Short mmCIF file of C-alpha atoms in Angstrom, two decimals:
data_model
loop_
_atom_site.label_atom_id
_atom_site.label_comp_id
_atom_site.label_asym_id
_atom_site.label_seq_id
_atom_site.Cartn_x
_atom_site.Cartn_y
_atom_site.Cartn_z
CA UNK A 1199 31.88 -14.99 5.60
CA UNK A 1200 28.75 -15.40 8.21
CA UNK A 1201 28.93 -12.66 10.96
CA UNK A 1202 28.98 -13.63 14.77
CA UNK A 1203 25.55 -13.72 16.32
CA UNK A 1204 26.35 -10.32 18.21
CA UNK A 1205 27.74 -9.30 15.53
CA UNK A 1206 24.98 -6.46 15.42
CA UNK A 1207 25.06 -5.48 18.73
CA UNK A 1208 27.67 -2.40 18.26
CA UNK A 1209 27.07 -1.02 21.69
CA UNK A 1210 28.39 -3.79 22.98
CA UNK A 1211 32.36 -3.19 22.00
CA UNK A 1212 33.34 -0.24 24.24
CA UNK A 1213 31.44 -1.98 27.56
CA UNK A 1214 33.59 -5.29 26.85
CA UNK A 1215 36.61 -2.79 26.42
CA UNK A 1216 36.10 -1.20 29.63
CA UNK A 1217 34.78 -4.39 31.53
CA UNK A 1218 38.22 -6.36 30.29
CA UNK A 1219 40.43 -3.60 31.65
CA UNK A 1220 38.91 -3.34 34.62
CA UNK A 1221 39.12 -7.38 34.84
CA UNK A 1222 42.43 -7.65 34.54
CA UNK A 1223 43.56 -4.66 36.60
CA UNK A 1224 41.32 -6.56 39.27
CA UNK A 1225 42.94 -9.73 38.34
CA UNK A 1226 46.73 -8.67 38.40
CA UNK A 1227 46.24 -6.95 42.20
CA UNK A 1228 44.84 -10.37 43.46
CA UNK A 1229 47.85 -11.67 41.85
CA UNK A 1230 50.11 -9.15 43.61
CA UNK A 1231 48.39 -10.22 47.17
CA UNK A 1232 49.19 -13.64 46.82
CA UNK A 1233 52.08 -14.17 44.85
CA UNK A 1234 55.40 -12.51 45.30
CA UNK A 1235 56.42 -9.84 42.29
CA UNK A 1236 59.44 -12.41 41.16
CA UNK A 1237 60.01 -13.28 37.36
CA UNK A 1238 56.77 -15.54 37.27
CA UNK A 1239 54.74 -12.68 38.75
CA UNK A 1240 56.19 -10.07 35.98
CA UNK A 1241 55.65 -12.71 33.50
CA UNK A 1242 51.85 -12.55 34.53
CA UNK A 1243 51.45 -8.87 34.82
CA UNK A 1244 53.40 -8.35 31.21
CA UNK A 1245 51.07 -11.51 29.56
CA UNK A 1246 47.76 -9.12 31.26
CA UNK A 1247 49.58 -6.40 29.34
CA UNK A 1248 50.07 -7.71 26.48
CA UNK A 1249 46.26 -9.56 26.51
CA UNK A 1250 44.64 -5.87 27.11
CA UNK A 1251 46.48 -4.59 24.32
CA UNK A 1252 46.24 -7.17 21.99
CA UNK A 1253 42.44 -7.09 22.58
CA UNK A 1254 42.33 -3.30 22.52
CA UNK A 1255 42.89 -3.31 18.95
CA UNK A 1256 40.09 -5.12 17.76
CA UNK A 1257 38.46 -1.93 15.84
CA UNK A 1258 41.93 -1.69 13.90
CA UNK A 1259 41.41 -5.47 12.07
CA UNK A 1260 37.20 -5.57 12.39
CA UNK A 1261 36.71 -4.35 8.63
CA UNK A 1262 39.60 -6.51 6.89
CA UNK A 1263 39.51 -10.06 6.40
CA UNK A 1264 40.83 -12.31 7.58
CA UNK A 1265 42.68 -10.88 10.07
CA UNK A 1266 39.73 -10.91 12.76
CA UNK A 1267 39.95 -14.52 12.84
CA UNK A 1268 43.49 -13.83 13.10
CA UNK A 1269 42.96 -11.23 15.69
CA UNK A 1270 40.58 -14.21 17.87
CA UNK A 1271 42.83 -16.91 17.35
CA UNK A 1272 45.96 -14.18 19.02
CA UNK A 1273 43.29 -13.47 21.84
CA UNK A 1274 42.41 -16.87 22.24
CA UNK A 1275 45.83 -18.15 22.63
CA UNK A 1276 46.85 -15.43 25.21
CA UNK A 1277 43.90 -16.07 27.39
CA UNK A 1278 44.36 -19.41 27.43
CA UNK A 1279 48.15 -19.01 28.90
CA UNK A 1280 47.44 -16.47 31.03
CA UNK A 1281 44.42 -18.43 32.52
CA UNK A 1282 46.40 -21.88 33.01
CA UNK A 1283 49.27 -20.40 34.65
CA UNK A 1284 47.14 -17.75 37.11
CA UNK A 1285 43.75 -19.17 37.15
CA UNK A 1286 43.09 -15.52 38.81
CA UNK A 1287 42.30 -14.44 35.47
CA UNK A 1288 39.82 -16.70 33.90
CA UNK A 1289 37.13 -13.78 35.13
CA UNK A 1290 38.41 -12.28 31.88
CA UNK A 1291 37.02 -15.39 30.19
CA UNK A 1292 33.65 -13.60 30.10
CA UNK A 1293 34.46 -10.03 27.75
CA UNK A 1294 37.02 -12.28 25.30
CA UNK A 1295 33.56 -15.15 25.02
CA UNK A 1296 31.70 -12.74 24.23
CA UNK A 1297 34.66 -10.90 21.70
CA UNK A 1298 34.88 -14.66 19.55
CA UNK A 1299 30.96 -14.57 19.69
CA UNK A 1300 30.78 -11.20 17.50
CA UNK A 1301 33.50 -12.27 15.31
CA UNK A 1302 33.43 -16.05 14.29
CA UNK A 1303 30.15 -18.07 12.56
CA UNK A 1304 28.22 -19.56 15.01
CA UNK A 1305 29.72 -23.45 14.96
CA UNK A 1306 33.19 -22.05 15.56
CA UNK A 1307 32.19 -19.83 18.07
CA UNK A 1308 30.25 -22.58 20.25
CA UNK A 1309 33.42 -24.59 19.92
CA UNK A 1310 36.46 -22.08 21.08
CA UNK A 1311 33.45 -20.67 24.29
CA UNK A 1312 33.29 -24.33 25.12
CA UNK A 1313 37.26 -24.74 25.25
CA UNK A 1314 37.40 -21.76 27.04
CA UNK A 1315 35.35 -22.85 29.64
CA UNK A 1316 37.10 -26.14 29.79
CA UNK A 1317 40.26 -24.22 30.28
CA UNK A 1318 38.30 -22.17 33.03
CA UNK A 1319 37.58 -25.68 34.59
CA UNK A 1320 41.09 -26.95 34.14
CA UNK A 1321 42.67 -23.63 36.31
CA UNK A 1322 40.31 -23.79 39.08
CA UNK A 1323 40.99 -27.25 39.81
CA UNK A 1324 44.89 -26.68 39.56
CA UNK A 1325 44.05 -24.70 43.02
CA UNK A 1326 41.47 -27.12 44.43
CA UNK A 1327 42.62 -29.91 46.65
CA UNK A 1328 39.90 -32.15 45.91
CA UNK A 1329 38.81 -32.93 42.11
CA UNK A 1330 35.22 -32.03 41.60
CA UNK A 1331 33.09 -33.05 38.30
CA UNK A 1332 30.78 -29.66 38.62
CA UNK A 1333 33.69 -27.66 38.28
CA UNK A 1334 34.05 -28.93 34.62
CA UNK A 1335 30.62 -29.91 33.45
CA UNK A 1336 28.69 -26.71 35.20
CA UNK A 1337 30.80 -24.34 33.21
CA UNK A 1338 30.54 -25.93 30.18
CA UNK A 1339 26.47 -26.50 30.20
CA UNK A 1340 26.26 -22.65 31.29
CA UNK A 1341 28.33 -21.59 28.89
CA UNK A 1342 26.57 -23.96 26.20
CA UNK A 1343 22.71 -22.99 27.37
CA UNK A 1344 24.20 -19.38 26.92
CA UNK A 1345 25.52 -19.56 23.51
CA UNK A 1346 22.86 -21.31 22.33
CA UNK A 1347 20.24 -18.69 23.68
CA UNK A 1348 21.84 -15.82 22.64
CA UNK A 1349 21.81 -18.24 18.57
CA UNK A 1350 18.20 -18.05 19.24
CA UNK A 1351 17.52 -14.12 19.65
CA UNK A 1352 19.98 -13.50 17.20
CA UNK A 1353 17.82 -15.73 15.00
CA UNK A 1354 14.82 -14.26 16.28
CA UNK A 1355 15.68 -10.60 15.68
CA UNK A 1356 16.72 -11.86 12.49
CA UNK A 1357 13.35 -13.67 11.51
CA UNK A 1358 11.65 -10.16 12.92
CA UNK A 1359 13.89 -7.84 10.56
CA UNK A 1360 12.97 -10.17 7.81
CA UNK A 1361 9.19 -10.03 8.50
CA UNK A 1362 9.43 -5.81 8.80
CA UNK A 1363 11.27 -5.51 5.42
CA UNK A 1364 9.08 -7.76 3.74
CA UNK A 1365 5.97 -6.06 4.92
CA UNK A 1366 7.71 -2.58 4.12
CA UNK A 1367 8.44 -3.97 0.92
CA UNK A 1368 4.38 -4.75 0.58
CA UNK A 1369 3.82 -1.53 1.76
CA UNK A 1370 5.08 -0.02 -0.89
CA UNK A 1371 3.61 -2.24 -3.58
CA UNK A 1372 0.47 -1.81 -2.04
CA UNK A 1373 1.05 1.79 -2.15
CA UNK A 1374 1.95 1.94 -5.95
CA UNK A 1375 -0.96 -0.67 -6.55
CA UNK A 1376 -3.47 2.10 -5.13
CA UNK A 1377 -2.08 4.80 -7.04
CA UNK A 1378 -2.51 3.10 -10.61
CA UNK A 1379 -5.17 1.87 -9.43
CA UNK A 1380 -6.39 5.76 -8.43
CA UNK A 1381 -4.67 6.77 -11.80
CA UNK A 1382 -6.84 4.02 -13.54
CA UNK A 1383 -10.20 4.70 -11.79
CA UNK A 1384 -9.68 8.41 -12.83
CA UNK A 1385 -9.33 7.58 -16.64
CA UNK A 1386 -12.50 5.73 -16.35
CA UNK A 1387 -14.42 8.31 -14.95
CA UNK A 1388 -13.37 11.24 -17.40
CA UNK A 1389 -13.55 8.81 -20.13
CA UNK A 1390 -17.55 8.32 -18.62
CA UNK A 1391 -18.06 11.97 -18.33
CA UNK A 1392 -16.29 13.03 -21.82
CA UNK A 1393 -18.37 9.96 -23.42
CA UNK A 1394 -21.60 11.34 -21.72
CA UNK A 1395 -21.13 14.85 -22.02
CA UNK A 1396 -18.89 16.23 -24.42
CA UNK A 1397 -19.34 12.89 -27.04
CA UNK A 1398 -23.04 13.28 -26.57
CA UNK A 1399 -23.17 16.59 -27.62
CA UNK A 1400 -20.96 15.97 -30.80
CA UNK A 1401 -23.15 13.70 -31.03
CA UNK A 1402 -25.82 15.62 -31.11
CA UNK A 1403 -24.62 18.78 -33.16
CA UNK A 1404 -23.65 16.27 -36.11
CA UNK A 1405 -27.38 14.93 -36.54
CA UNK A 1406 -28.89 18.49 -36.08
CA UNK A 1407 -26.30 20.07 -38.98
CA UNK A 1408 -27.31 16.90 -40.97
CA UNK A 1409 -30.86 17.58 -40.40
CA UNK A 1410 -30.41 21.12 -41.38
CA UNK A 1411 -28.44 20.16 -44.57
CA UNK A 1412 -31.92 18.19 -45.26
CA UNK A 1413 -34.27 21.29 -44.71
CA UNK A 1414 -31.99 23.64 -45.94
CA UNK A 1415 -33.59 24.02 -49.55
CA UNK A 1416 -37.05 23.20 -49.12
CA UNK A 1417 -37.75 24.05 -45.40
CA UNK A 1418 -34.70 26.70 -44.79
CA UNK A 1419 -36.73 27.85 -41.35
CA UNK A 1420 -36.66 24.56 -40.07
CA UNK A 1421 -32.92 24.20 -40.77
CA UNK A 1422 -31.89 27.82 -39.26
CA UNK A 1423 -34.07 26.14 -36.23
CA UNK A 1424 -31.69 23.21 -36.16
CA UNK A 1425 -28.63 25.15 -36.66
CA UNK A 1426 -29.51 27.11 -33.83
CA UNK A 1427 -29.90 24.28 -32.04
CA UNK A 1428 -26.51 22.82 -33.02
CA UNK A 1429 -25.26 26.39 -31.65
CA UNK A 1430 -26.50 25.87 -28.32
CA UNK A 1431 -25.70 22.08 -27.85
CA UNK A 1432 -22.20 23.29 -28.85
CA UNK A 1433 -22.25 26.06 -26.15
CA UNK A 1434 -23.43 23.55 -24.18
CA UNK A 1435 -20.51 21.18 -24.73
CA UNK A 1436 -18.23 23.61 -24.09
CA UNK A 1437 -19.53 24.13 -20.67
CA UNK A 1438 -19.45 20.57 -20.18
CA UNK A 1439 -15.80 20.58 -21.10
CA UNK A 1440 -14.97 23.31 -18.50
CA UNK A 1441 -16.94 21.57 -16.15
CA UNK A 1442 -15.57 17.92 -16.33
CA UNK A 1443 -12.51 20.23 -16.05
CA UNK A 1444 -13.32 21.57 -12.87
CA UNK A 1445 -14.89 18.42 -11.75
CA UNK A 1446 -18.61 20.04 -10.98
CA UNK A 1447 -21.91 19.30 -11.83
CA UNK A 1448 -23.72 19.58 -14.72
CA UNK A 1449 -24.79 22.73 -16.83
CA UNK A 1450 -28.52 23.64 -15.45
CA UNK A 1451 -27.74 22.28 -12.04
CA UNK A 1452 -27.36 24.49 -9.01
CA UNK A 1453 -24.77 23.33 -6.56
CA UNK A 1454 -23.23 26.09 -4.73
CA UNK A 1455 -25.15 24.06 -1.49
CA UNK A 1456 -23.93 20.92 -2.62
CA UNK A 1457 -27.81 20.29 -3.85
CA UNK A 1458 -29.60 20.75 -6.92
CA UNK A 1459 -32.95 22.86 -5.96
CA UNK A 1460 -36.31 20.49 -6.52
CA UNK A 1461 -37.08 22.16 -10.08
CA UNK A 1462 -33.26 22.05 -11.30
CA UNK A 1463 -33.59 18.20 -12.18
CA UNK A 1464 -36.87 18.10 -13.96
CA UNK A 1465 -35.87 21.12 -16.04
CA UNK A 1466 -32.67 19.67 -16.65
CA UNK A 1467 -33.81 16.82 -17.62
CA UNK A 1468 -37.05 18.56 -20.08
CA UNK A 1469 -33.92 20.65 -21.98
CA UNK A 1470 -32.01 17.35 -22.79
CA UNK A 1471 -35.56 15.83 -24.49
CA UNK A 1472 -35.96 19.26 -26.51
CA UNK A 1473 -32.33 18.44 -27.93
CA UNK A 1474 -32.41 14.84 -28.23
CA UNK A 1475 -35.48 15.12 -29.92
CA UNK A 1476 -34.57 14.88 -34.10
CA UNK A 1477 -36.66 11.90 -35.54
CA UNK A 1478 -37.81 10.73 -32.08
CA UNK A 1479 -40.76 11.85 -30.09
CA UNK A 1480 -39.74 12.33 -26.11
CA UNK A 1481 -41.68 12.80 -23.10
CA UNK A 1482 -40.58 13.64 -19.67
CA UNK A 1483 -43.15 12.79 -17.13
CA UNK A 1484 -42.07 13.32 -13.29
CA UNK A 1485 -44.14 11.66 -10.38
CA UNK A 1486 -44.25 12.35 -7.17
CA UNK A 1487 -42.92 15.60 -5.42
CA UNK A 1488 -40.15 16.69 -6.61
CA UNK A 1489 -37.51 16.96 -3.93
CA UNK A 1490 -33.87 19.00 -3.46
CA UNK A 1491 -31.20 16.24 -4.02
CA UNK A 1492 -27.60 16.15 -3.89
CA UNK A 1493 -25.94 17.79 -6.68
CA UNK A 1494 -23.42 14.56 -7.45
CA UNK A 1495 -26.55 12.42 -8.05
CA UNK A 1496 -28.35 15.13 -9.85
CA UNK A 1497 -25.52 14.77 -12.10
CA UNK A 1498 -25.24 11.52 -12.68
CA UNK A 1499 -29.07 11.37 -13.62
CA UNK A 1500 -28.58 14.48 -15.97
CA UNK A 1501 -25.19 12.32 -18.04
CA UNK A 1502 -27.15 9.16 -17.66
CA UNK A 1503 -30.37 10.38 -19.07
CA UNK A 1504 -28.82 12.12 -21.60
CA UNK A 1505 -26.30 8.82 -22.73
CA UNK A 1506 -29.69 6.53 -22.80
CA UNK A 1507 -31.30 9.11 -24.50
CA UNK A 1508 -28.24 9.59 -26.98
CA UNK A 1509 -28.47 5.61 -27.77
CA UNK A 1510 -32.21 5.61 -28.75
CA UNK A 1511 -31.54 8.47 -31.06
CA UNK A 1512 -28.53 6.87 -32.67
CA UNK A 1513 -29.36 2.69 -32.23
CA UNK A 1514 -32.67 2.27 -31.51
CA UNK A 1515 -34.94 3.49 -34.18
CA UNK A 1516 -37.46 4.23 -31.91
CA UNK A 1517 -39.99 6.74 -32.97
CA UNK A 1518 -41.08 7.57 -29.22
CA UNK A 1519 -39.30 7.67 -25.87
CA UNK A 1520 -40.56 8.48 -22.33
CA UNK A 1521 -38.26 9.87 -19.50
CA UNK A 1522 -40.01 9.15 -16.48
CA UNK A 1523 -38.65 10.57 -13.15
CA UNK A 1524 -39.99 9.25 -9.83
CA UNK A 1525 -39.10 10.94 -6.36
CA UNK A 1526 -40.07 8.00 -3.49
CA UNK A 1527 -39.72 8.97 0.02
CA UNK A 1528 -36.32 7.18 0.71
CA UNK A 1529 -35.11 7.75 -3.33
CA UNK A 1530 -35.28 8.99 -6.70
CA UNK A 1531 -36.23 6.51 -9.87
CA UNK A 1532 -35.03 7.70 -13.55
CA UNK A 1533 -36.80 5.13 -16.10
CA UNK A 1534 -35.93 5.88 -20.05
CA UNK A 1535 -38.16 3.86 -22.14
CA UNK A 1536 -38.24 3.53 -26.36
CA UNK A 1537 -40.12 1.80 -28.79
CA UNK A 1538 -37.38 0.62 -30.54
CA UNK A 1539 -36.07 -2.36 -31.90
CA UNK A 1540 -34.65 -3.51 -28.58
CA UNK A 1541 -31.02 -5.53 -27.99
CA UNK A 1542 -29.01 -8.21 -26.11
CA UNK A 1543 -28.09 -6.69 -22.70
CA UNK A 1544 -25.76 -9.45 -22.41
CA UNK A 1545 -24.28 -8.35 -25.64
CA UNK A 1546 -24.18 -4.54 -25.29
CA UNK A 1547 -20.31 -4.30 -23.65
CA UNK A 1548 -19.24 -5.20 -27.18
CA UNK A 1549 -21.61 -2.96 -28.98
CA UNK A 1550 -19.64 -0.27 -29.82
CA UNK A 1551 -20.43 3.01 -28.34
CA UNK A 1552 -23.84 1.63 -26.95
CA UNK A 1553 -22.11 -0.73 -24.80
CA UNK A 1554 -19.82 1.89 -23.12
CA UNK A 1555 -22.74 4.23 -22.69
CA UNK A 1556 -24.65 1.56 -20.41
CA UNK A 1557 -21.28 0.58 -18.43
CA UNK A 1558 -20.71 3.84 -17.90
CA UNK A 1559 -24.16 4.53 -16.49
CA UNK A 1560 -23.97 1.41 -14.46
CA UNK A 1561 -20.50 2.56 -12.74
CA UNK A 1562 -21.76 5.86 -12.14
CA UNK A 1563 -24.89 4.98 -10.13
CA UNK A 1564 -22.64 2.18 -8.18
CA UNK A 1565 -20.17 4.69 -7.61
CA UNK A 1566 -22.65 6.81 -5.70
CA UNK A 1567 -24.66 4.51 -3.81
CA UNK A 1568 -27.11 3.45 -6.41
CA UNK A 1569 -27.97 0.96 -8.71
CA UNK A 1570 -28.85 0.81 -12.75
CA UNK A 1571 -30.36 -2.20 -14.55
CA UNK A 1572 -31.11 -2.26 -18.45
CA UNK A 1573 -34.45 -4.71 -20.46
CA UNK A 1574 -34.63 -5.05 -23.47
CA UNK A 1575 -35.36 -7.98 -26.00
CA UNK A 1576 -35.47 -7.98 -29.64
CA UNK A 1577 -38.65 -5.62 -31.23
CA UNK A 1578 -39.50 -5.23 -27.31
CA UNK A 1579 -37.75 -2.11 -27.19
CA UNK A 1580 -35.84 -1.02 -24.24
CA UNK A 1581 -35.93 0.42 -20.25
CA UNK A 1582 -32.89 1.96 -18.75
CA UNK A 1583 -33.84 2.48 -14.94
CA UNK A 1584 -31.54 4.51 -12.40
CA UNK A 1585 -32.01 4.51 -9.11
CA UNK A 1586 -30.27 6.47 -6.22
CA UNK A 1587 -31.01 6.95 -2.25
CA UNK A 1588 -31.58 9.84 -0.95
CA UNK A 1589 -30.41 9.70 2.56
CA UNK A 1590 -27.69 7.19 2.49
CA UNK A 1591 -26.12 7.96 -0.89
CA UNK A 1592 -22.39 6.31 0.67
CA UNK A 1593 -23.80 2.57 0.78
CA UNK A 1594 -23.16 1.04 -2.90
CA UNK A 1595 -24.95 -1.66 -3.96
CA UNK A 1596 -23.98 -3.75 -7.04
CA UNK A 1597 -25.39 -2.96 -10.60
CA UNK A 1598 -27.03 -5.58 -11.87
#
């Protein structure tokens, strides 16, 4: 069944409790000074009785339907005696209005407040001489303008509660949406970082034993060489693991001031060539003056020079590549060129592991401010170019 529109409001039962008490004690000593204490006059004071008990026990029906409608309709019935034969107690109209008003649905209740007043009306002009219209229509629009404003705050407060559950509701959503999407961001980046790192190396290790397998009969120096070299990628790789662990920068970085010192990068960047350097001839050529930069985007050129150089080695079948590192007053430039046999950009996301590589060099430049575009066209060979700020390293701009 619909609740009363004060339904809510609580509070409200122990004022209307006191306030009808003190009403009809009021009520019954007006009596008393103007009417003798004969049986009519007990017959009042026991019906004031009986009303203040009978309302009294509201709290003992309020949870158990349907006896609150029962418990109103009692009420109702009482008042409306008690009012028509002393019209000194419709005052106590105002606490049992307000009773029916927390108990019954909202049509009901306008209907029994309006009879009410009309009763009100109907007792006042018992002890009136002349008959006058107000006394019946000004009760009833009062009571009618106050019903129905009280309908719209309770409709109000109700619209409101709706509006703050809802958006608590999209809090929340909005607060598991951030989390996956936290938890997803996450697994991209250590899949980037393991693909870049750790993969690379594999990577790496596996074409150096096979070259050593080669050489190992008819050039067994040359294959200890590679084998050697397989030992310290995989050294290498395991450093990488502990550090994409930790979450730090790069092995052959120096971070402890959050920046990689100005000959870290180069040298970083000359070891990778020496390693990546099987069947393919690679240069590192750095311009400008080098420059300490932030250890984050010392990183990210470290993984992405070593992923481009990882997919001219593996896809390219270039026989030379040039690692070109530029330091510009306002940024830093890493260019990775081949001679190979070049590819569709446009078609690299579904080229296997050459397609991650570049997204994942893409993200990571976007994610720190930077940018990364990739040529290439078929027997053209191909240019993957890195580029990061050096002051304002927080403003992204989109990878094209």
């Amino acid at each position: 069944m619909e609740e009363g529109i004060l339904a809510p409001v609580a509070r409200l039962d122990r004022w209307l409790d006191a306030v009808l008490v003190v009403l009809l004690l009021t009520c019954s000593v007006r009596y008393l000074l103007r009417h003798d204490l004969d049986a009519g006059g007990v017959f009042v004071l026991a019906g004031a009785v009986v009303l203040g008990t009978a309302y009294l026990t509201r709290r003992l029906v309020a949870d158990r339907p349907p006896w609150p409608v029962v418990w109103v309709a009692v009420v109702v019935v009482l008042w409306v005696a008690l009012t028509l034969v002393a019209p000194s107690f419709a005052w106590t109209a105002v606490p049992v209005a307000f009773a029916v008003l927390q108990v019954l649905p909202f049509p009901y209740a306008v209907s029994v407040v309006v009879l009410m007043t009309a009763v009100v009306s109907v007792g006042w002009s018992r002890i009136t001489d002349d008959l006058d219209p107000t006394v019946f229509v000004g009760p009833v629009g009062i009571a009618l303008v106050t019903v129905l404003s009280y309908r719209a705050l309770e409709r109000e407060a109700r619209t409101r509660q709706t509006l703050l559950e809802e958006l608590t509701d999209a809090q929340a959503d909005l607060a598991a949406a951030q989390r996956r999407s936290g938890a997803l961001a996450e697994r991209t980046r250590l899949s980037r970082e393991i693909h870049d790192s750790v993969g690379q190396g594999l990577s790496s290790i596996n074409l150096l034993l096979n070259a050593a397998e080669q050489d190992w009969e008819s050039r067994p120096a040359i294959a200890r060489e590679h084998v050697a070299a397989a030992g310290v990628t995989a050294r290498e790789g395991l450093d990488d693991v502990r550090r994409v662990v930790r979450d730090l920068a790069p092995a052959g970085l120096d971070d402890a001031a959050g920046e990689a010192s100005p000959d870290a990068l180069p040298d970083a960047l000359r070891r990778i060539a020496e390693r990546s350097a099987h069947d393919v001839e690679v240069q590192v050529r750095v311009h400008g003056d080098p420059v300490a930069v932030p250890s984050t985007v010392a990183g990210a050129l470290v993984r992405s020079t070593r992923g481009a150089l990882a997919n001219v080695v593996e896809h390219s079948g270039a026989r030379r590549a040039v690692v070109s590192l530029t330091y510009h007053p306002d940024e830093v430039l890493l260019d990775v060129r081949d001679d190979g046999r070049g590819f569709d950009p446009a078609r690299a996301g579904g080229d296997g592991d050459r397609g991650r590589g570049l997204d994942g060099i893409r993200q990571r430049a976007v994610d720190l401010g930077g940018w990364a575009d990739v040529e290439s066209s078929a027997g053209e060979g191909t240019t993957v170019s890195v580029r990061f700020p050096l002051e304002a390293a927080g403003d992204g701009r989109p990878a094209t």
